[in-house]
Structures are given as C-alpha cells and as structure tokens.
Amino acid sequence: MINAARSAGRSLARDFHEVENLQVSKKGPGDFVSNADHRAEDIIFEALSKARPGYGFVMEERGVVEGSDKTNRFIVDPLDGTLNFLHGQPHFAVSIALEREGQLFCGVVYDVAKNEIFWAEKGRGAWLENRKLRVAARRKLGESVFATGTPWLGKAEEHHQQFWGELAAMTPVCAGIRRYGSAALDLAYVAAGRFDGFWERHLKSWDIAAGAVLVREAGGVVGEIDGGDILTTGNILAANDDLYSQLEARLRKAKAFLPAGSDDA
Ligand code: 2AM
Ligand code: CA
C-alpha cells in the first residue's frame, strides 16, 4: 500500500507542478486535475491488483470493483484535497485503506507535497515514517485546536445550516478551528497530535477510512457523530478519549443555524 501510494504520489507531484503553471490560464486547470486524479487511481489500482490479486476495491473514480476474495477490500482516494490541488495549494494526499473481514485493518495517507507517509496497521500502531504516533494529550477544550470541513457548493441548504450551528457551538470554547480541505490529512494530523480533534459530516468512505485507522492506532477514538457507522454516513468525529466525549456532546446539542432574515428564522 505504501509503494502504491508513493507511485501515485510521484505522478501527482509531476501534475501538481504543471497545475501551478496553469493557474493563470483563463480556462483554469480543471480538466487537467481530473486527468491527474484518474492517472493516480490507475497507478494504485494496477499496483494493488498485482500485489494482492483478488482483493476487492472501493475507489473514488471507479466505484466498487468486486474481488474474488470477499474478505479483503481496498478503499482508495487517489487525490484527497482536490480543490487544494486545483488551486495550487500544497496540501493534498493519497489515501488507501484495507478493510479485512468488515473491519478497517490498515491505512496509508501520503502527503505528497510534504513527502510525509502516515501509516497504521491494526495492533502495530500508527507511524509517520519511523516515528510512532500518539494523539495529543490535551484535556481542555480551551487549549485545543480542532479541524473541520465546511460544506461546499451544491450541498443541501440544511447541511450548510447544520455546519454553521456546529461552528457556533465550537468557536467560543476552543483555542482555534482550522479548515485545510483534506479529510484524510486532517485525520492523519489528529493521529500525529497536530490537531486535538476533527469532525466533518457527509464525507465518503474513501475520504476517511485510512485516517480512521491512523487515529485509532495512535490511541484516539473515532466514531460517528450521531452513533451510526462512519463509512456509511460519513459523519466522523475523532479525538482523544476525553475530548471526544466533550466534542460529541457539543455537536449533538448544536442546533441548525438559520441566518437572520431567512424565512424559517
Ligand atoms: P476530495 O478532495 O477528494 O473531493 C474536505 O471537506 C473533504 O471533503 C475532502 O476530503 C474532500 O475530498 C471532500 N470533498 C468532496 N467533494 C468536495 C467538493 N466538491 N469540494 C470540496 N471538498 C470536497
Ligand atoms: Ca476525498
């Protein structure tokens, strides 16, 4: 999985260099980025199919590819943080998870621009290259920095309002909120203790599967905000044990925020 991520990363790094040059063109680098995404996915698909014939896949671009081996499947996002990539911002990742017998078993998140490989395997811990990772030990919300993701263009109005409500519940009580645009890296940063926690709703399994293994193996807690299954709903919360329960309580209590002047306000 690490080898596959590195190969895809080499391709993305070349394409990113090109994207930086395309920023000034009127049409922008949109199609080019979509091709970069597909190229990276092809590389991962070929590398993993060769290394582990028969394993299944869930991939952002290809969708579900059934394998002859029903107990193992890879969950792959070839380019997480696409909007960053598109805008020439060096914060994007390759994310590859392996699900074994219905459980998340290992994960690799590769930050291509910073050349950081985060990896974890169930029972073997989470690692940044050779350094063992541990979630941050902070217990107080007031000292903690959290990452989140904002809904984007095209999301239902109620998703935006739900997010605004959650933001309103969090900003007055924590040290800071960050929004970097790659859920896979947000989770890797929680595992590395760079963020004290992360939450976001309505993500896809490939955004979060690898990062979830990283956080758990770094001693953190990962769950679904309302108690469901993260890979199904994509509503994810991750933090250390203490902060998890405080965040969960606040997010569950948060009320959808209706802007003043809106019909329902
Ligand atoms: P992506 O870069 O692979 O699209 C950030 O909030 C998270 O949401 C990222 O992991 C990002 O994954 C995902 N996301 C999905 N669709 C998006 C979109 N249209 N704009 C921004 N982020 C999106
Ligand atoms: Ca993604």
GROMACS .gro file of C-alpha atoms and ligand atoms in nm:
model
  289
    1MET     CA    1   0.000   0.000   0.000
    2ILE     CA    2   0.288   0.236   0.080
    3ASN     CA    3   0.454   0.152  -0.252
    4ALA     CA    4   0.129   0.213  -0.440
    5ALA     CA    5   0.082   0.547  -0.260
    6ARG     CA    6   0.438   0.653  -0.342
    7SER     CA    7   0.398   0.566  -0.712
    8ALA     CA    8   0.071   0.759  -0.735
    9GLY     CA    9   0.236   1.042  -0.542
   10ARG     CA   10   0.515   1.070  -0.799
   11SER     CA   11   0.255   1.111  -1.073
   12LEU     CA   12   0.058   1.367  -0.870
   13ALA     CA   13   0.374   1.563  -0.788
   14ARG     CA   14   0.454   1.598  -1.159
   15ASP     CA   15   0.098   1.704  -1.236
   16PHE     CA   16   0.089   1.946  -0.943
   17HIS     CA   17   0.394   2.120  -1.079
   18GLU     CA   18   0.203   2.164  -1.407
   19VAL     CA   19  -0.112   2.287  -1.228
   20GLU     CA   20   0.089   2.562  -1.062
   21ASN     CA   21   0.176   2.686  -1.413
   22LEU     CA   22  -0.183   2.658  -1.539
   23GLN     CA   23  -0.332   2.889  -1.272
   24VAL     CA   24  -0.307   3.194  -1.494
   25SER     CA   25  -0.483   3.039  -1.794
   26LYS     CA   26  -0.845   3.153  -1.835
   27LYS     CA   27  -0.990   2.805  -1.859
   28GLY     CA   28  -0.805   2.702  -1.544
   29PRO     CA   29  -0.662   2.362  -1.468
   30GLY     CA   30  -0.997   2.180  -1.411
   31ASP     CA   31  -0.977   1.906  -1.677
   32PHE     CA   32  -0.609   1.863  -1.619
   33VAL     CA   33  -0.671   1.794  -1.250
   34SER     CA   34  -0.943   1.543  -1.327
   35ASN     CA   35  -0.696   1.357  -1.551
   36ALA     CA   36  -0.431   1.372  -1.277
   37ASP     CA   37  -0.681   1.216  -1.039
   38HIS     CA   38  -0.759   0.931  -1.283
   39ARG     CA   39  -0.392   0.870  -1.358
   40ALA     CA   40  -0.317   0.836  -0.987
   41GLU     CA   41  -0.610   0.599  -0.940
   42ASP     CA   42  -0.497   0.380  -1.232
   43ILE     CA   43  -0.149   0.354  -1.081
   44ILE     CA   44  -0.289   0.249  -0.743
   45PHE     CA   45  -0.535   0.005  -0.895
   46GLU     CA   46  -0.267  -0.165  -1.103
   47ALA     CA   47  -0.010  -0.179  -0.822
   48LEU     CA   48  -0.251  -0.321  -0.566
   49SER     CA   49  -0.417  -0.564  -0.810
   50LYS     CA   50  -0.073  -0.703  -0.886
   51ALA     CA   51   0.042  -0.717  -0.523
   52ARG     CA   52  -0.284  -0.870  -0.390
   53PRO     CA   53  -0.475  -1.037  -0.674
   54GLY     CA   54  -0.840  -1.099  -0.593
   55TYR     CA   55  -0.885  -0.827  -0.332
   56GLY     CA   56  -1.183  -0.600  -0.397
   57PHE     CA   57  -1.182  -0.222  -0.429
   58VAL     CA   58  -1.390   0.082  -0.349
   59MET     CA   59  -1.237   0.373  -0.536
   60GLU     CA   60  -1.347   0.733  -0.572
   61GLU     CA   61  -1.341   0.728  -0.952
   62ARG     CA   62  -1.402   0.360  -1.040
   63GLY     CA   63  -1.654   0.289  -0.767
   64VAL     CA   64  -1.690  -0.069  -0.641
   65VAL     CA   65  -1.476  -0.340  -0.803
   66GLU     CA   66  -1.574  -0.682  -0.670
   67GLY     CA   67  -1.286  -0.920  -0.598
   68SER     CA   68  -1.282  -1.299  -0.583
   69ASP     CA   69  -1.159  -1.261  -0.222
   70LYS     CA   70  -1.463  -1.135  -0.033
   71THR     CA   71  -1.279  -1.075   0.296
   72ASN     CA   72  -1.037  -0.807   0.177
   73ARG     CA   73  -1.101  -0.481   0.001
   74PHE     CA   74  -0.907  -0.163  -0.052
   75ILE     CA   75  -1.077   0.172  -0.002
   76VAL     CA   76  -0.896   0.430  -0.214
   77ASP     CA   77  -0.898   0.803  -0.265
   78PRO     CA   78  -0.623   0.878  -0.518
   79LEU     CA   79  -0.637   1.253  -0.453
   80ASP     CA   80  -0.790   1.388  -0.135
   81GLY     CA   81  -0.787   1.766  -0.120
   82THR     CA   82  -0.869   1.805  -0.489
   83LEU     CA   83  -0.970   2.168  -0.450
   84ASN     CA   84  -0.633   2.249  -0.292
   85PHE     CA   85  -0.456   2.069  -0.576
   86LEU     CA   86  -0.665   2.256  -0.831
   87HIS     CA   87  -0.573   2.591  -0.676
   88GLY     CA   88  -0.203   2.518  -0.646
   89GLN     CA   89  -0.209   2.469  -0.269
   90PRO     CA   90   0.038   2.205  -0.149
   91HIS     CA   91  -0.196   2.019   0.086
   92PHE     CA   92  -0.340   1.704  -0.068
   93ALA     CA   93  -0.296   1.331  -0.017
   94VAL     CA   94  -0.326   0.979  -0.145
   95SER     CA   95  -0.543   0.775   0.091
   96ILE     CA   96  -0.552   0.393   0.089
   97ALA     CA   97  -0.720   0.172   0.348
   98LEU     CA   98  -0.756  -0.203   0.370
   99GLU     CA   99  -1.077  -0.342   0.514
  100ARG     CA  100  -1.047  -0.704   0.630
  101GLU     CA  101  -1.347  -0.910   0.736
  102GLY     CA  102  -1.558  -0.598   0.760
  103GLN     CA  103  -1.311  -0.410   0.981
  104LEU     CA  104  -1.070  -0.133   0.897
  105PHE     CA  105  -0.734  -0.305   0.916
  106CYS     CA  106  -0.465  -0.073   0.782
  107GLY     CA  107  -0.430   0.271   0.635
  108VAL     CA  108  -0.181   0.483   0.445
  109VAL     CA  109  -0.215   0.858   0.398
  110TYR     CA  110   0.058   1.013   0.186
  111ASP     CA  111   0.105   1.391   0.188
  112VAL     CA  112   0.273   1.426  -0.150
  113ALA     CA  113   0.392   1.789  -0.130
  114LYS     CA  114   0.548   1.749   0.216
  115ASN     CA  115   0.659   1.392   0.146
  116GLU     CA  116   0.506   1.258   0.467
  117ILE     CA  117   0.383   0.900   0.478
  118PHE     CA  118   0.145   0.824   0.763
  119TRP     CA  119   0.064   0.456   0.803
  120ALA     CA  120  -0.101   0.226   1.055
  121GLU     CA  121  -0.191  -0.135   1.093
  122LYS     CA  122  -0.425  -0.284   1.350
  123GLY     CA  123  -0.222  -0.384   1.655
  124ARG     CA  124   0.104  -0.235   1.519
  125GLY     CA  125   0.048   0.133   1.594
  126ALA     CA  126   0.044   0.443   1.376
  127TRP     CA  127   0.362   0.583   1.226
  128LEU     CA  128   0.498   0.883   1.042
  129GLU     CA  129   0.787   0.719   0.857
  130ASN     CA  130   0.975   0.566   1.156
  131ARG     CA  131   0.822   0.781   1.429
  132LYS     CA  132   0.547   0.626   1.637
  133LEU     CA  133   0.243   0.849   1.659
  134ARG     CA  134   0.028   0.931   1.956
  135VAL     CA  135  -0.280   1.154   1.972
  136ALA     CA  136  -0.239   1.478   2.170
  137ALA     CA  137  -0.295   1.455   2.546
  138ARG     CA  138  -0.483   1.784   2.592
  139ARG     CA  139  -0.795   1.754   2.803
  140LYS     CA  140  -0.931   2.108   2.792
  141LEU     CA  141  -1.135   2.238   2.500
  142GLY     CA  142  -0.997   2.586   2.568
  143GLU     CA  143  -0.643   2.469   2.487
  144SER     CA  144  -0.738   2.257   2.186
  145VAL     CA  145  -0.722   2.318   1.813
  146PHE     CA  146  -0.974   2.133   1.601
  147ALA     CA  147  -1.003   2.070   1.231
  148THR     CA  148  -1.330   2.054   1.045
  149GLY     CA  149  -1.460   2.072   0.691
  150THR     CA  150  -1.712   2.320   0.558
  151PRO     CA  151  -1.990   2.214   0.320
  152TRP     CA  152  -1.933   2.326  -0.035
  153LEU     CA  153  -2.122   2.447  -0.339
  154GLY     CA  154  -2.407   2.215  -0.427
  155LYS     CA  155  -2.464   2.077  -0.076
  156ALA     CA  156  -2.819   2.097   0.059
  157GLU     CA  157  -2.901   2.420   0.242
  158GLU     CA  158  -2.968   2.225   0.564
  159HIS     CA  159  -2.616   2.084   0.555
  160HIS     CA  160  -2.477   2.436   0.549
  161GLN     CA  161  -2.705   2.541   0.836
  162GLN     CA  162  -2.614   2.235   1.040
  163PHE     CA  163  -2.245   2.319   0.993
  164TRP     CA  164  -2.293   2.684   1.092
  165GLY     CA  165  -2.472   2.567   1.407
  166GLU     CA  166  -2.185   2.335   1.495
  167LEU     CA  167  -1.929   2.605   1.429
  168ALA     CA  168  -2.124   2.842   1.655
  169ALA     CA  169  -2.115   2.576   1.929
  170MET     CA  170  -1.740   2.526   1.896
  171THR     CA  171  -1.567   2.859   1.823
  172PRO     CA  172  -1.640   3.021   2.163
  173VAL     CA  173  -1.499   2.729   2.362
  174CYS     CA  174  -1.182   2.613   2.184
  175ALA     CA  175  -0.842   2.764   2.108
  176GLY     CA  176  -0.891   2.753   1.733
  177ILE     CA  177  -1.055   2.587   1.434
  178ARG     CA  178  -0.874   2.501   1.112
  179ARG     CA  179  -1.014   2.409   0.772
  180TYR     CA  180  -0.740   2.267   0.550
  181GLY     CA  181  -0.950   2.080   0.292
  182SER     CA  182  -0.826   1.720   0.309
  183ALA     CA  183  -1.017   1.497   0.550
  184ALA     CA  184  -0.754   1.222   0.511
  185LEU     CA  185  -0.479   1.460   0.624
  186ASP     CA  186  -0.696   1.610   0.899
  187LEU     CA  187  -0.725   1.261   1.048
  188ALA     CA  188  -0.352   1.193   0.999
  189TYR     CA  189  -0.284   1.518   1.187
  190VAL     CA  190  -0.509   1.407   1.473
  191ALA     CA  191  -0.309   1.082   1.489
  192ALA     CA  192   0.013   1.286   1.496
  193GLY     CA  193  -0.112   1.517   1.773
  194ARG     CA  194  -0.104   1.820   1.540
  195PHE     CA  195  -0.480   1.860   1.577
  196ASP     CA  196  -0.659   1.776   1.901
  197GLY     CA  197  -0.964   1.658   1.713
  198PHE     CA  198  -1.156   1.663   1.385
  199TRP     CA  199  -1.516   1.647   1.281
  200GLU     CA  200  -1.695   1.667   0.949
  201ARG     CA  201  -2.024   1.542   0.809
  202HIS     CA  202  -2.136   1.384   0.482
  203LEU     CA  203  -1.797   1.257   0.372
  204LYS     CA  204  -1.735   0.942   0.167
  205SER     CA  205  -1.576   0.621   0.290
  206TRP     CA  206  -1.259   0.683   0.086
  207ASP     CA  207  -1.205   1.025   0.250
  208ILE     CA  208  -1.186   0.878   0.599
  209ALA     CA  209  -1.116   0.501   0.601
  210ALA     CA  210  -0.734   0.521   0.613
  211GLY     CA  211  -0.731   0.819   0.850
  212ALA     CA  212  -0.964   0.639   1.091
  213VAL     CA  213  -0.713   0.352   1.129
  214LEU     CA  214  -0.436   0.606   1.191
  215VAL     CA  215  -0.625   0.778   1.474
  216ARG     CA  216  -0.731   0.453   1.641
  217GLU     CA  217  -0.381   0.309   1.627
  218ALA     CA  218  -0.246   0.636   1.771
  219GLY     CA  219  -0.464   0.577   2.076
  220GLY     CA  220  -0.751   0.804   1.975
  221VAL     CA  221  -1.124   0.750   1.942
  222VAL     CA  222  -1.308   0.760   1.609
  223GLY     CA  223  -1.684   0.746   1.586
  224GLU     CA  224  -1.992   0.856   1.403
  225ILE     CA  225  -2.122   1.185   1.544
  226ASP     CA  226  -2.476   1.052   1.595
  227GLY     CA  227  -2.377   0.694   1.675
  228GLY     CA  228  -2.406   0.528   1.330
  229ASP     CA  229  -2.140   0.379   1.104
  230ILE     CA  230  -1.878   0.627   0.977
  231LEU     CA  231  -1.826   0.455   0.643
  232THR     CA  232  -2.200   0.466   0.570
  233THR     CA  233  -2.294   0.819   0.680
  234GLY     CA  234  -1.954   0.988   0.656
  235ASN     CA  235  -2.026   1.182   0.977
  236ILE     CA  236  -1.697   1.148   1.158
  237LEU     CA  237  -1.555   1.264   1.489
  238ALA     CA  238  -1.202   1.186   1.605
  239ALA     CA  239  -1.009   1.293   1.915
  240ASN     CA  240  -0.854   1.157   2.232
  241ASP     CA  241  -1.090   0.992   2.480
  242ASP     CA  242  -1.154   1.300   2.695
  243LEU     CA  243  -1.205   1.549   2.416
  244TYR     CA  244  -1.415   1.302   2.216
  245SER     CA  245  -1.695   1.298   2.472
  246GLN     CA  246  -1.687   1.677   2.512
  247LEU     CA  247  -1.700   1.731   2.136
  248GLU     CA  248  -1.969   1.470   2.088
  249ALA     CA  249  -2.192   1.635   2.350
  250ARG     CA  250  -2.150   1.979   2.193
  251LEU     CA  251  -2.204   1.865   1.835
  252ARG     CA  252  -2.515   1.668   1.926
  253LYS     CA  253  -2.659   1.967   2.112
  254ALA     CA  254  -2.579   2.213   1.833
  255LYS     CA  255  -2.887   2.350   1.661
  256ALA     CA  256  -2.905   2.425   1.291
  257PHE     CA  257  -2.825   2.791   1.243
  258LEU     CA  258  -3.076   2.987   1.038
  259PRO     CA  259  -2.943   3.318   0.911
  260ALA     CA  260  -3.134   3.627   1.025
  261GLY     CA  261  -3.395   3.725   0.769
  262SER     CA  262  -3.439   3.374   0.631
  263ASP     CA  263  -3.799   3.255   0.613
  264ASP     CA  264  -3.756   3.000   0.892
  265ALA     CA  265  -3.563   3.221   1.134
  2662AM     P1  266  -1.178   1.546  -0.224
  2662AM     O1  267  -1.073   1.648  -0.218
  2662AM     O2  268  -1.130   1.409  -0.262
  2662AM     O3  269  -1.300   1.591  -0.300
  2662AM     C1  270  -1.293   1.842   0.269
  2662AM     O4  271  -1.401   1.898   0.335
  2662AM     C2  272  -1.322   1.698   0.230
  2662AM     O5  273  -1.442   1.691   0.153
  2662AM     C3  274  -1.210   1.644   0.145
  2662AM     O6  275  -1.169   1.522   0.198
  2662AM     C4  276  -1.270   1.635   0.006
  2662AM     O7  277  -1.227   1.524  -0.071
  2662AM     C5  278  -1.418   1.620   0.032
  2662AM     N1  279  -1.495   1.673  -0.081
  2662AM     C6  280  -1.577   1.600  -0.160
  2662AM     N2  281  -1.633   1.678  -0.256
  2662AM     C7  282  -1.584   1.803  -0.239
  2662AM     C8  283  -1.604   1.928  -0.307
  2662AM     N3  284  -1.685   1.940  -0.412
  2662AM     N4  285  -1.538   2.036  -0.261
  2662AM     C9  286  -1.456   2.026  -0.154
  2662AM     N5  287  -1.433   1.911  -0.084
  2662AM    C10  288  -1.496   1.800  -0.127
  267CA      CA  289  -1.160   1.276  -0.091
   0.00000   0.00000   0.00000
